[in-house]
Amino acid sequence: NAGVMQNPRHLVRRRGQEARLRCSPMKGHSHVYWYRQLPEEGLKFMVYLQKENIIDESGMPKERFSAEFPKEGPSILRIQQVVRGDSAAYFCASSPSGGVGELFFGEGSRLTVL
Amino acid sequence: EDQVTQSPEALRLQEGESSSLNCSYTVSGLRGLFWYRQDPGKGPEFLFTLYSAGEEKEKERLKATLTKKESFLHITAPKPEDSATYLCAVQATTDSWGKLQFGAGTQVVVTP
């Protein structure tokens, strides 16, 4: 019974490059959420997606960041033209429905921007 | 503005020494309050959801309680394996499902 799978676990990029983080939700889950944890800060909500729909992107930076959850395949968080301030742990969570309750988190993808 | 404040920032306990962690919150309308545990280099692991003042939930050595302004996580007779960062999060009625506002966490170290 696989949990939320994120890859890569660690990613190193130079300033100006693109970073793509992938998330496969738990089996049977159709709701995906991305959170960011900056060094010495708490987890911050970024975006909530259902298959082929962005439900809430109120936590996404206005530029360079985008997310998708296609009909087939994993959810992707894409960061274009990365800067040092993007260095953080990015966590994906999933839930079977959009109701209140437990979010199942993945192990995270740790992005380091040189 | 909605806010979640956890205290203390860090807590060092001897094995068997019970203690409580505090989570104070300010939110326009509370849909739910969540406690998670996070080990270094790992993702948060769900512990409890509380929905209304007066509610309590227990799991092994942990007990979570909720009032209108704060929540407590009581750790009874902790063991070294209880060492972790404990995160509190709230979901507001004005926010979408799954949008949680997390506190900064309390780092707990339990020594043998």
XYZ file of C-alpha atoms in Angstrom:
226
model
C 0.000 0.000 0.000
C 2.259 2.717 -1.310
C 2.024 6.146 0.204
C 2.460 9.488 -1.513
C 5.500 9.205 -3.754
C 7.636 12.209 -4.527
C 10.636 12.438 -6.779
C 13.297 13.406 -6.956
C 14.032 13.394 -3.239
C 16.917 15.777 -3.752
C 17.459 18.166 -6.633
C 20.285 20.605 -7.226
C 19.871 23.392 -9.766
C 21.889 26.442 -10.708
C 20.268 29.855 -10.762
C 18.194 30.315 -13.887
C 17.525 26.622 -14.488
C 14.174 24.892 -14.240
C 13.085 22.507 -11.506
C 10.354 19.907 -11.930
C 9.038 18.071 -8.908
C 6.716 15.114 -9.263
C 4.099 13.697 -6.956
C 2.070 10.524 -7.262
C -0.812 10.521 -4.767
C -1.892 7.530 -2.784
C -3.971 5.010 -4.668
C -7.557 6.142 -4.838
C -6.737 9.752 -3.983
C -7.787 12.395 -6.473
C -6.879 15.540 -4.520
C -3.313 16.809 -4.366
C -1.796 19.653 -2.372
C 1.670 21.203 -2.531
C 3.342 22.803 0.478
C 6.723 24.485 0.834
C 8.928 24.472 3.912
C 11.625 27.122 3.851
C 14.588 26.786 6.214
C 13.602 27.785 9.749
C 9.998 28.380 8.666
C 6.790 26.433 8.893
C 4.966 24.668 6.123
C 3.206 27.028 3.739
C 0.327 26.066 1.453
C 0.978 26.592 -2.222
C -1.710 24.972 -4.354
C -4.624 22.517 -4.333
C -5.368 20.460 -7.432
C -7.804 17.861 -8.604
C -7.393 15.936 -11.819
C -7.050 18.496 -14.622
C -8.192 21.344 -12.366
C -6.525 23.912 -10.156
C -8.859 24.471 -7.227
C -6.878 26.948 -5.139
C -3.551 28.517 -6.062
C -3.669 31.308 -3.523
C -0.303 30.299 -2.054
C 1.609 30.142 -5.314
C 4.106 32.887 -6.098
C 2.788 34.973 -8.978
C 5.716 34.316 -11.276
C 7.864 31.334 -12.236
C 5.788 28.736 -10.375
C 3.143 26.504 -11.931
C 1.445 23.250 -11.056
C -0.596 20.670 -12.884
C -2.297 17.375 -12.191
C -3.080 15.768 -15.544
C -5.656 13.091 -16.204
C -2.878 10.542 -16.442
C 0.387 10.642 -14.545
C 1.729 12.451 -11.521
C 1.198 15.993 -10.377
C 4.032 18.313 -11.378
C 5.276 21.426 -9.594
C 7.389 23.447 -11.994
C 9.710 26.265 -11.009
C 11.214 28.247 -13.863
C 14.382 30.326 -13.630
C 15.109 29.238 -10.082
C 16.689 31.646 -7.593
C 18.484 30.920 -4.324
C 15.369 31.813 -2.362
C 13.576 28.845 -3.939
C 15.801 26.472 -1.957
C 13.394 24.603 0.290
C 11.665 21.316 0.936
C 8.567 20.862 -1.195
C 5.959 18.501 0.169
C 3.063 16.966 -1.644
C 0.008 15.666 0.151
C -3.079 13.842 -1.046
C -6.557 13.006 0.163
C -9.332 10.811 -1.164
C -11.781 13.686 -1.303
C -11.908 17.380 -0.599
C -13.378 17.151 2.859
C -11.832 17.961 6.202
C -9.610 15.241 7.456
C -6.253 13.724 7.145
C -3.807 14.830 4.493
C -1.236 12.163 3.672
C 2.141 13.747 3.065
C 5.035 12.475 1.002
C 8.659 12.490 2.115
C 9.326 15.728 0.264
C 11.646 16.953 -2.473
C 14.564 19.048 -1.304
C 15.611 21.668 -3.812
C 18.970 23.345 -3.523
C 19.739 26.273 -5.803
C 23.407 27.073 -6.232
C -5.352 37.731 9.936
C -5.339 34.009 10.732
C -2.415 32.946 12.891
C -1.048 29.800 14.545
C 1.540 30.069 17.329
C 3.184 27.084 18.956
C 5.070 27.046 22.242
C 7.601 26.245 23.402
C 9.845 26.234 20.338
C 11.856 23.386 21.813
C 11.381 20.981 24.695
C 13.851 18.597 26.233
C 12.368 15.840 28.392
C 13.678 12.939 30.376
C 12.106 9.617 29.520
C 8.916 9.331 31.584
C 8.660 13.086 32.206
C 5.190 14.150 31.038
C 4.621 17.562 29.467
C 2.298 19.603 27.252
C 2.722 21.488 24.017
C 0.597 24.530 23.252
C -0.962 25.724 20.008
C -2.707 29.092 20.077
C -4.736 30.068 17.064
C -6.612 33.007 15.665
C -8.913 32.142 12.814
C -12.089 33.664 11.466
C -13.918 30.351 11.630
C -12.407 27.004 12.558
C -13.166 24.065 10.336
C -10.604 21.802 11.988
C -7.363 21.752 13.980
C -4.709 19.192 13.141
C -1.676 17.780 14.888
C 1.152 16.240 12.902
C 4.480 14.740 13.823
C 7.545 15.332 11.640
C 10.811 13.455 11.914
C 14.005 14.958 10.434
C 14.102 14.611 6.667
C 10.581 13.177 6.538
C 7.126 14.393 5.691
C 4.535 15.234 8.348
C 2.688 12.259 9.791
C -0.926 12.782 10.811
C -1.809 12.402 14.479
C -5.200 13.985 15.257
C -8.012 16.160 13.950
C -10.146 18.168 16.380
C -13.271 19.963 15.248
C -14.921 21.644 18.224
C -14.100 23.058 21.641
C -14.103 20.427 24.331
C -13.092 17.630 22.001
C -10.291 15.285 23.054
C -8.466 12.522 21.201
C -5.889 10.013 22.373
C -3.338 7.800 20.729
C -0.872 5.821 22.805
C 1.042 8.371 24.941
C -0.444 11.391 23.161
C -3.633 13.252 23.977
C -4.910 16.304 22.124
C -7.466 18.755 23.491
C -9.153 21.810 21.988
C -10.605 25.043 23.364
C -11.908 28.053 21.479
C -8.486 29.685 21.460
C -5.900 26.925 21.786
C -5.060 23.276 21.639
C -2.777 21.210 23.814
C -0.846 18.101 22.980
C -0.098 16.178 26.158
C 2.720 13.655 26.103
C 2.424 11.184 28.969
C 5.504 9.245 30.084
C 7.378 9.932 26.841
C 9.889 7.552 25.337
C 12.909 8.418 23.166
C 10.933 7.394 20.075
C 8.563 10.286 20.773
C 11.380 12.667 19.814
C 10.180 14.683 16.816
C 8.851 18.065 15.782
C 5.152 18.372 16.499
C 3.191 20.591 14.156
C -0.167 22.208 14.731
C -2.294 23.393 11.813
C -5.713 24.977 11.408
C -8.127 24.988 8.541
C -10.392 28.017 8.306
C -13.957 27.886 7.086
C -13.044 30.621 4.607
C -10.297 28.534 3.016
C -10.443 25.722 0.508
C -10.220 22.111 1.618
C -6.675 21.050 2.289
C -5.374 24.574 2.812
C -3.867 24.285 6.255
C -2.055 27.027 8.138
C 0.798 25.516 10.090
C 2.580 26.745 13.169
C 6.368 26.702 13.323
C 6.365 23.548 15.422
C 7.703 22.382 18.765
C 10.870 20.301 18.617
C 10.734 17.620 21.310
C 13.775 15.648 22.414
C 13.292 12.787 24.873
C 16.448 11.474 26.493
C 16.778 8.017 28.105
